[in-house]
PDB file of N, CA and C in Angstrom:
ATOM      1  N   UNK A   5     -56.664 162.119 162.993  1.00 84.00           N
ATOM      2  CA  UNK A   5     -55.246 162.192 162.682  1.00 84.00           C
ATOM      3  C   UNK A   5     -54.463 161.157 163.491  1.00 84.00           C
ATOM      4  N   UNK A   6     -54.910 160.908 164.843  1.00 88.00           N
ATOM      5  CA  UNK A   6     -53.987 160.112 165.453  1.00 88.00           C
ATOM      6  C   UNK A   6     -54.293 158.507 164.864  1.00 88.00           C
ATOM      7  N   UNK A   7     -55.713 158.433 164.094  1.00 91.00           N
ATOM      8  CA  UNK A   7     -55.767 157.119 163.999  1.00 91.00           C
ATOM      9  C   UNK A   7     -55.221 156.681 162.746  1.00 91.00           C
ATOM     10  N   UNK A   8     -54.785 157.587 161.896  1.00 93.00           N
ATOM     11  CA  UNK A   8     -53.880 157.637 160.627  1.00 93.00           C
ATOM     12  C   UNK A   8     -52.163 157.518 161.127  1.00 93.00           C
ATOM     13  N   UNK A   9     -52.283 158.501 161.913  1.00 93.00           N
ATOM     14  CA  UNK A   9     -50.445 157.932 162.945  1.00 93.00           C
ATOM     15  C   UNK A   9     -50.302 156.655 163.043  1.00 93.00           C
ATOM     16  N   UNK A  10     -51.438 156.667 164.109  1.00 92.00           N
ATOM     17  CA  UNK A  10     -51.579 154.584 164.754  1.00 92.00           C
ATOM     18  C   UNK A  10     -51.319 153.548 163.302  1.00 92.00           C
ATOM     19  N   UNK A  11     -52.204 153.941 162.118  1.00 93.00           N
ATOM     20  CA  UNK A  11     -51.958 152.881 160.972  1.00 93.00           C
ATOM     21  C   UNK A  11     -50.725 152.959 160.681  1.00 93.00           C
ATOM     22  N   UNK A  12     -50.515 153.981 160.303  1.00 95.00           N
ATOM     23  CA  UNK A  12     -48.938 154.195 159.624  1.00 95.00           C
ATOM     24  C   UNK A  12     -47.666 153.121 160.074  1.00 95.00           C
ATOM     25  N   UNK A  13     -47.882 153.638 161.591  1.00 94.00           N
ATOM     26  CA  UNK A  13     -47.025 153.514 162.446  1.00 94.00           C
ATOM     27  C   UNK A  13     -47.255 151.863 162.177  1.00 94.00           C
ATOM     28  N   UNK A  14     -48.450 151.116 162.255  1.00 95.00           N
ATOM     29  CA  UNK A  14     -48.589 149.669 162.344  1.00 95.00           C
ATOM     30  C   UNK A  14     -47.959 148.833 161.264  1.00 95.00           C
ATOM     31  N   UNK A  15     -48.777 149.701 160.019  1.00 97.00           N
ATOM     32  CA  UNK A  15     -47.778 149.818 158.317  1.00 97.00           C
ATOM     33  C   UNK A  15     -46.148 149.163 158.912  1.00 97.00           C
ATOM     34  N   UNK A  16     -45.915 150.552 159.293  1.00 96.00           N
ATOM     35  CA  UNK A  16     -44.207 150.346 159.535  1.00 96.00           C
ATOM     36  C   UNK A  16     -43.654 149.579 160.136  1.00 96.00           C
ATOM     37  N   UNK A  17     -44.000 148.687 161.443  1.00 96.00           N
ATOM     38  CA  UNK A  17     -44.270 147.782 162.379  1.00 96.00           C
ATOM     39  C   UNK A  17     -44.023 146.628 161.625  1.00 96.00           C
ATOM     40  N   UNK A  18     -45.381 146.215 160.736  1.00 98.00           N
ATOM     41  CA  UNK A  18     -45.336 145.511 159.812  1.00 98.00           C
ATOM     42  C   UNK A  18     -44.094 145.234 158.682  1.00 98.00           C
ATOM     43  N   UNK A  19     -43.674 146.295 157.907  1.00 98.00           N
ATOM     44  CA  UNK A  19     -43.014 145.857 157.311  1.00 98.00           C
ATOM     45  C   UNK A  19     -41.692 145.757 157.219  1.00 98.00           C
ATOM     46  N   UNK A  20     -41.356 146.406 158.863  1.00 98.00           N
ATOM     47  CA  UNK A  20     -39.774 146.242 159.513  1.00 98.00           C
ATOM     48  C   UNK A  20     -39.840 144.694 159.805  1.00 98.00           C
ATOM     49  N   UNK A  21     -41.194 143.886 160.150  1.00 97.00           N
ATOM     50  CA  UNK A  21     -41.221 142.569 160.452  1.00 97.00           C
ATOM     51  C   UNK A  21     -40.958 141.148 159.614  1.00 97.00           C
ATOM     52  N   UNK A  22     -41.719 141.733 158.364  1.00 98.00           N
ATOM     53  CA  UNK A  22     -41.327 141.630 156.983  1.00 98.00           C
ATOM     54  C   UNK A  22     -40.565 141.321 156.746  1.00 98.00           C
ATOM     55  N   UNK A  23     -39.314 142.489 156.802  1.00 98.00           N
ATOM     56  CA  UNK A  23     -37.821 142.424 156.289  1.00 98.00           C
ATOM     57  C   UNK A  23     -36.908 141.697 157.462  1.00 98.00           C
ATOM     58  N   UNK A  24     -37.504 141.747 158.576  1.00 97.00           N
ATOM     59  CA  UNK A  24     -36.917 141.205 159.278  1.00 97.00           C
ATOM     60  C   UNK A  24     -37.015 139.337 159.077  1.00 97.00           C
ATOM     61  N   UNK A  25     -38.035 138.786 158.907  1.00 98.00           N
ATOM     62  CA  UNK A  25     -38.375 137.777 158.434  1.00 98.00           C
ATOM     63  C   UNK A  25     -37.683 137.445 157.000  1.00 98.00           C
ATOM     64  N   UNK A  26     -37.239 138.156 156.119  1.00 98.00           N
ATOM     65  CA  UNK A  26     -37.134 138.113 155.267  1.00 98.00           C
ATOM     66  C   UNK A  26     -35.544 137.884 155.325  1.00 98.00           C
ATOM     67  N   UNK A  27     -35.611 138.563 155.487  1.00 98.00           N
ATOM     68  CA  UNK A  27     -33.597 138.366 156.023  1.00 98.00           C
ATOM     69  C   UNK A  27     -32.779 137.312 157.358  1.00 98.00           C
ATOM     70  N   UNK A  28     -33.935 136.593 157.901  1.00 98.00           N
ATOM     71  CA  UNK A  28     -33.575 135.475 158.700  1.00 98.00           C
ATOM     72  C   UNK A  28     -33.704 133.991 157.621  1.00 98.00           C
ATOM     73  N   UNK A  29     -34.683 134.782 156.664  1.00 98.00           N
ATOM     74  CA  UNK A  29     -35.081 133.324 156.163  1.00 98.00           C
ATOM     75  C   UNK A  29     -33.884 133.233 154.864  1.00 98.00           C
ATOM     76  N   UNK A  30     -33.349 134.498 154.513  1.00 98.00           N
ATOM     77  CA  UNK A  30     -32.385 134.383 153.428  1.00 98.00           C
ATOM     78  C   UNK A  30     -31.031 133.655 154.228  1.00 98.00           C
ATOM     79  N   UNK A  31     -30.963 133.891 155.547  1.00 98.00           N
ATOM     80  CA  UNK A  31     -29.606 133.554 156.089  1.00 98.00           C
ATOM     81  C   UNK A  31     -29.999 132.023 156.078  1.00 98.00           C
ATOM     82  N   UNK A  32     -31.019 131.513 156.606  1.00 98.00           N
ATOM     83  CA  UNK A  32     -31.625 129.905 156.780  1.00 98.00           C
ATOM     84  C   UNK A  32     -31.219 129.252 155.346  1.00 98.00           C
ATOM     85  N   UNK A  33     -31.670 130.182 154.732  1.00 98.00           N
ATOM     86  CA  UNK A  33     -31.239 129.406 153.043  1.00 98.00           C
ATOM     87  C   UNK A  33     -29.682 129.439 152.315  1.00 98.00           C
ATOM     88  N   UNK A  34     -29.188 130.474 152.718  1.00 98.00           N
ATOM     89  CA  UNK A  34     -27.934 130.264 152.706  1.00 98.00           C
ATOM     90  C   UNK A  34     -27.065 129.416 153.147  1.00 98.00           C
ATOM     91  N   UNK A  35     -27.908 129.432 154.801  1.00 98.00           N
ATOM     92  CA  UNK A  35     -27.086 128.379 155.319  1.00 98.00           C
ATOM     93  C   UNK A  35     -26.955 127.129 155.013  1.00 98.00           C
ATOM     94  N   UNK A  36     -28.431 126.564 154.923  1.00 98.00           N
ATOM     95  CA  UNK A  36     -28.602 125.495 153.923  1.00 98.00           C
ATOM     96  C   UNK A  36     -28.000 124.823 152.780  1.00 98.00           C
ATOM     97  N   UNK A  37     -27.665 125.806 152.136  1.00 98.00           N
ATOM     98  CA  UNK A  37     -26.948 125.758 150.449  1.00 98.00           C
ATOM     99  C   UNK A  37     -25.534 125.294 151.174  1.00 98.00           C
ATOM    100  N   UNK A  38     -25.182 126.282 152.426  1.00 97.00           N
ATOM    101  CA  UNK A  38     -23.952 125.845 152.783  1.00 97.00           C
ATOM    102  C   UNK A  38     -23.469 124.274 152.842  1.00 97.00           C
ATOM    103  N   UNK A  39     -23.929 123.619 153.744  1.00 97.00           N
ATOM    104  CA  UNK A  39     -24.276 122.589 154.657  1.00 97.00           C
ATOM    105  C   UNK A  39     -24.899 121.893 152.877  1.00 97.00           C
ATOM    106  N   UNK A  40     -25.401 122.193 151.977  1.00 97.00           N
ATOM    107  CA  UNK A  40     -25.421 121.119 150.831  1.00 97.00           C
ATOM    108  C   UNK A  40     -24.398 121.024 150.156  1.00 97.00           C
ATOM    109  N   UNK A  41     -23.822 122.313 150.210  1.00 97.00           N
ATOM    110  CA  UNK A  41     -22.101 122.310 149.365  1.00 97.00           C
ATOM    111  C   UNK A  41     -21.210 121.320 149.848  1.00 97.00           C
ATOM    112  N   UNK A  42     -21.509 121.874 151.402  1.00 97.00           N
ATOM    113  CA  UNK A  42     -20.310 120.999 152.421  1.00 97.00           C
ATOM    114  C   UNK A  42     -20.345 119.405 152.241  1.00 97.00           C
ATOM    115  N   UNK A  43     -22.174 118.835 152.325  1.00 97.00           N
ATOM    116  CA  UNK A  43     -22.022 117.541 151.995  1.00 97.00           C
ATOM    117  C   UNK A  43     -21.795 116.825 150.632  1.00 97.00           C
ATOM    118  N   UNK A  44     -22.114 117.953 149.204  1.00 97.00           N
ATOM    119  CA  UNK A  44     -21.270 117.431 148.233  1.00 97.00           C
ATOM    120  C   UNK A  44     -20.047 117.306 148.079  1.00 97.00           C
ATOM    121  N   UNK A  45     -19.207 118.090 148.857  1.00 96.00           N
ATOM    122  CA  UNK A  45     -17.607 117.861 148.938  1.00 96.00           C
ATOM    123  C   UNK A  45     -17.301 116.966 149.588  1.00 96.00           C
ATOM    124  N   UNK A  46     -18.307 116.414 150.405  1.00 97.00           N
ATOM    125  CA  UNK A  46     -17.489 115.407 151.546  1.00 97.00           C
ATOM    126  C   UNK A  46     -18.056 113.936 150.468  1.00 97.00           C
ATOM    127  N   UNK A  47     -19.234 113.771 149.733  1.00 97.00           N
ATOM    128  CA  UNK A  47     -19.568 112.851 148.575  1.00 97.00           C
ATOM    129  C   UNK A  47     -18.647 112.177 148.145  1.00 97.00           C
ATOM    130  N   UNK A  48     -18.092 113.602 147.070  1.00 97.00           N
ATOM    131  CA  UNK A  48     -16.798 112.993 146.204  1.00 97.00           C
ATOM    132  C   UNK A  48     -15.793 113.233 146.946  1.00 97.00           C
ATOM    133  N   UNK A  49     -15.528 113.458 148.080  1.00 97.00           N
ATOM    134  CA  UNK A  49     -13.833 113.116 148.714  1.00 97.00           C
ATOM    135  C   UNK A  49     -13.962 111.269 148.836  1.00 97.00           C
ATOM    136  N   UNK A  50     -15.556 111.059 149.618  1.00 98.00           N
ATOM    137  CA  UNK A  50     -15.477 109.528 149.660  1.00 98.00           C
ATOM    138  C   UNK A  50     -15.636 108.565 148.636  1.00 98.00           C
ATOM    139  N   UNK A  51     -16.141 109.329 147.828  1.00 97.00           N
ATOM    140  CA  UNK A  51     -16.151 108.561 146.115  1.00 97.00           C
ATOM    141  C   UNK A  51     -14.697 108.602 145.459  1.00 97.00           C
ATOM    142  N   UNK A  52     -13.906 109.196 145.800  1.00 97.00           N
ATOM    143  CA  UNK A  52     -12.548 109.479 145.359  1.00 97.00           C
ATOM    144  C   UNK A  52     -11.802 108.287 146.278  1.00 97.00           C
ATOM    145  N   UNK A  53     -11.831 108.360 147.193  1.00 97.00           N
ATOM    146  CA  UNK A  53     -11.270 108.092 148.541  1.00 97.00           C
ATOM    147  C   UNK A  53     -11.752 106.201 148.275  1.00 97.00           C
ATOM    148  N   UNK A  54     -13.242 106.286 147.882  1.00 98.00           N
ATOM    149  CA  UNK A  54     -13.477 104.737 147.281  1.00 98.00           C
ATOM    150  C   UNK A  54     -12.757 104.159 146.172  1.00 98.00           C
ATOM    151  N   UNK A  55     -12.559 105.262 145.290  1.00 98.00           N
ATOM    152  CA  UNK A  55     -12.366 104.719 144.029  1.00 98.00           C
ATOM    153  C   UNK A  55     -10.181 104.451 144.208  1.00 98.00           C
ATOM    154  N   UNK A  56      -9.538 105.551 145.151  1.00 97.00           N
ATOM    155  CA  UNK A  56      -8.487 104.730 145.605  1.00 97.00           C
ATOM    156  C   UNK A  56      -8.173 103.287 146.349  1.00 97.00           C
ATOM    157  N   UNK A  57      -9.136 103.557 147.177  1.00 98.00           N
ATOM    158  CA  UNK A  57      -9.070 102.123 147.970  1.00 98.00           C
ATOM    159  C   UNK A  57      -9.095 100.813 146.383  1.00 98.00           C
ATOM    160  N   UNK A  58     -10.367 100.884 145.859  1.00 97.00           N
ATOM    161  CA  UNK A  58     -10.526  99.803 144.815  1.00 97.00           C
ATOM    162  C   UNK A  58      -9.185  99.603 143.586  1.00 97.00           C
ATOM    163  N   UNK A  59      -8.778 100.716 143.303  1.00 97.00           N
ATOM    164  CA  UNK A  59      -7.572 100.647 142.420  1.00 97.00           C
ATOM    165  C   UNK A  59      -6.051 100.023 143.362  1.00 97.00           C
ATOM    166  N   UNK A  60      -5.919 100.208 144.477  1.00 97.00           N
ATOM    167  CA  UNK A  60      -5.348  99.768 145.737  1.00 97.00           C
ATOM    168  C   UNK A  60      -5.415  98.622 145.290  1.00 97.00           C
ATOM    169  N   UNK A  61      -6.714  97.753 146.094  1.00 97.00           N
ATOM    170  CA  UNK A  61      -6.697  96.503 146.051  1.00 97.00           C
ATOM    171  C   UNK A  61      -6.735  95.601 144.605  1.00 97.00           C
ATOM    172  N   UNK A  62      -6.967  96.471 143.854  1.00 97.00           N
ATOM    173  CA  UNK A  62      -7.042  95.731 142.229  1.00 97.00           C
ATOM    174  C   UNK A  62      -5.140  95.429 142.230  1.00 97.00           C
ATOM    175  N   UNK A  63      -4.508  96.602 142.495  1.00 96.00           N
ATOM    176  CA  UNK A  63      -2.968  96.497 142.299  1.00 96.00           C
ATOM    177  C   UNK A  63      -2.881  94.842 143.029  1.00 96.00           C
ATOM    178  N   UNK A  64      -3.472  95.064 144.547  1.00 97.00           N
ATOM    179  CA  UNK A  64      -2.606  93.831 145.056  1.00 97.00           C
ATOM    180  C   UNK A  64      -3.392  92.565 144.832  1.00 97.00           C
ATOM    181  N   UNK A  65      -4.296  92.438 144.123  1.00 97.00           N
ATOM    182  CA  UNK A  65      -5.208  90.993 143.567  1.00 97.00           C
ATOM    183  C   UNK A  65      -3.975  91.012 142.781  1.00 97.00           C
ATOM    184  N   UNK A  66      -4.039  91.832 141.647  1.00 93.00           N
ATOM    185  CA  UNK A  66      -2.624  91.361 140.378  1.00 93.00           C
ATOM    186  C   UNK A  66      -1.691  91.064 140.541  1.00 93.00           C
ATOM    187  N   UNK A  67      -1.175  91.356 141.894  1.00 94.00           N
ATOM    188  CA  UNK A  67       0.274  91.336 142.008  1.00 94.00           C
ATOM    189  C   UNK A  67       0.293  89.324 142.884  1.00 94.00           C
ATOM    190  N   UNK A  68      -0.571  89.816 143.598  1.00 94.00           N
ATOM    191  CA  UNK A  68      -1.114  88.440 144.471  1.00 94.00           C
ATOM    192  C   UNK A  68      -0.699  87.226 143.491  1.00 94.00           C
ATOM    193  N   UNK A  69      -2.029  87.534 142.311  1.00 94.00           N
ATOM    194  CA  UNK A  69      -1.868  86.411 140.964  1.00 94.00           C
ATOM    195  C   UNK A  69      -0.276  86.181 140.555  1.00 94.00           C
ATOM    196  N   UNK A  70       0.178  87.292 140.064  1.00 93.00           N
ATOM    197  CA  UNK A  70       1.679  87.232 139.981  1.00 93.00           C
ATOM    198  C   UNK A  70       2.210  86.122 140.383  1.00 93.00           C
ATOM    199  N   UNK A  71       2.208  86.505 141.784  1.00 92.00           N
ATOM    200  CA  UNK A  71       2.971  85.610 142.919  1.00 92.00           C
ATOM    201  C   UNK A  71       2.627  84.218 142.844  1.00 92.00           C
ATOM    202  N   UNK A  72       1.525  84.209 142.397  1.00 92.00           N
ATOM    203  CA  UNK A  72       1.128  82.443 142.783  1.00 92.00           C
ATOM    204  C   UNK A  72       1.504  82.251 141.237  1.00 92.00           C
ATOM    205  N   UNK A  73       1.228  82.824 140.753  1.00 91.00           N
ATOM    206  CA  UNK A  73       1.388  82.328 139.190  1.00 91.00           C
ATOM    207  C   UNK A  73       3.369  82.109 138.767  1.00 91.00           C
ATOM    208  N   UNK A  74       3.891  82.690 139.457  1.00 88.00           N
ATOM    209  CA  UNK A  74       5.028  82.481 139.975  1.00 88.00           C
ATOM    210  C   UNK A  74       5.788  81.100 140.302  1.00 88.00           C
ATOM    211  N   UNK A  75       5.057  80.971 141.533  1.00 87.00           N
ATOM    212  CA  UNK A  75       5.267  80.232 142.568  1.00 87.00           C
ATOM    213  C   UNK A  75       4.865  78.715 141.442  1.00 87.00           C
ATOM    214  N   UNK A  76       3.890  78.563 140.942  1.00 87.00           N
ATOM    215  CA  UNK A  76       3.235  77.393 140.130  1.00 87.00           C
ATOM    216  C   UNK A  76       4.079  76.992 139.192  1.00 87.00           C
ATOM    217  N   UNK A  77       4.737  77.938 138.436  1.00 85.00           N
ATOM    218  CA  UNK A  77       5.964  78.021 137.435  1.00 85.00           C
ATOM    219  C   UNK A  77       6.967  77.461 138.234  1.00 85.00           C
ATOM    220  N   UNK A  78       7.584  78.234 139.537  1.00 86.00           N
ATOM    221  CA  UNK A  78       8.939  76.954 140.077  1.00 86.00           C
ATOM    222  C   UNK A  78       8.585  75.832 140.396  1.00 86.00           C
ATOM    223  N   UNK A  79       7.105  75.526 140.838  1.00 87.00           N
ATOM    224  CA  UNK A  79       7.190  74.521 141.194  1.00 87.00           C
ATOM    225  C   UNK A  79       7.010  73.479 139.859  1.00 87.00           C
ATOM    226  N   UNK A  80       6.031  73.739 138.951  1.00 86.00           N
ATOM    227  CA  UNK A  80       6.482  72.441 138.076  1.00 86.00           C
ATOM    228  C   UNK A  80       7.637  73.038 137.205  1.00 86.00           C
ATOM    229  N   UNK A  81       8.696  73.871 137.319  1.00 86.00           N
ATOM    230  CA  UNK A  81       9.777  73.646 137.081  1.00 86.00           C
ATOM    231  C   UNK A  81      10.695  72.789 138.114  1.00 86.00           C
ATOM    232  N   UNK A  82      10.551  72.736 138.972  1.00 86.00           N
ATOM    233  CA  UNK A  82      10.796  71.680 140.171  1.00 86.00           C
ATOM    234  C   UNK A  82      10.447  70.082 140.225  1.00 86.00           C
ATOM    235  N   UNK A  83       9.055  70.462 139.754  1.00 83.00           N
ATOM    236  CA  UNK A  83       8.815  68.811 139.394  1.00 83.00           C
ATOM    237  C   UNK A  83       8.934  68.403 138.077  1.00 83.00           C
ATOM    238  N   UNK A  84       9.203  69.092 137.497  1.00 84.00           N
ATOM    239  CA  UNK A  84      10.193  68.601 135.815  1.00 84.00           C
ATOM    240  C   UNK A  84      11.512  68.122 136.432  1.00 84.00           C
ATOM    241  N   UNK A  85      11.975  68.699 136.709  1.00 83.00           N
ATOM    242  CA  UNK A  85      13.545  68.283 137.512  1.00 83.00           C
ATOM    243  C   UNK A  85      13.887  67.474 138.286  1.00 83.00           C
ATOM    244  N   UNK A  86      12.590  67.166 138.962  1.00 79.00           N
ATOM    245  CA  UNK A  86      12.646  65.649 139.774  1.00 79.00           C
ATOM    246  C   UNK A  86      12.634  64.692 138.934  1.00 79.00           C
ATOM    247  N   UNK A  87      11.368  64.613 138.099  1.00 78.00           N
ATOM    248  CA  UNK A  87      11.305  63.487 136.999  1.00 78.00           C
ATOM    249  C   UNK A  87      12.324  63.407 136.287  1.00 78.00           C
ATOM    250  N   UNK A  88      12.983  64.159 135.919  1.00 71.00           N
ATOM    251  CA  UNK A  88      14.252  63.794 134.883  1.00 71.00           C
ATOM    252  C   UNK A  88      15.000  62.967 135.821  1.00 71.00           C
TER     253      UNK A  88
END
């Protein structure tokens, strides 16, 4: 009888260890998932965050052109006006 206690008891030992294992490794994986969520949000903040910067600088290339394209216009309107 006692060596049927002793199993039991080992049984139980066992499968408190089990669950105990079992429930460290669910938190590990959770956490995980966490920490993958976290770095897909931080992804597209910088893919967002890229794709402002590039629309940014596209504005000021165009505007840049503008300016010189501008500037090229007074001036050979300037040098029309000399020659006359």
């Amino acid at each position: 009888q006692q060596q049927v206690a002793d199993r039991a008891r080992g049984v139980r030992d066992a499968q408190a260890e089990a669950a105990r294992v079992q429930t460290q490794t669910a938190r590990e994986v959770a956490a995980a998932q966490q920490r993958g969520s976290e770095a897909t949000r931080k992804v597209a903040v910088a893919q967002q965050s890229a794709a402002v910067a590039v629309a940014s600088a596209q504005r000021q290339i165009r505007s840049a052109e503008l300016s010189a394209a501008g500037g090229a216009n007074q001036a050979a309107t300037a040098q029309a006006k000399y020659k006359q």
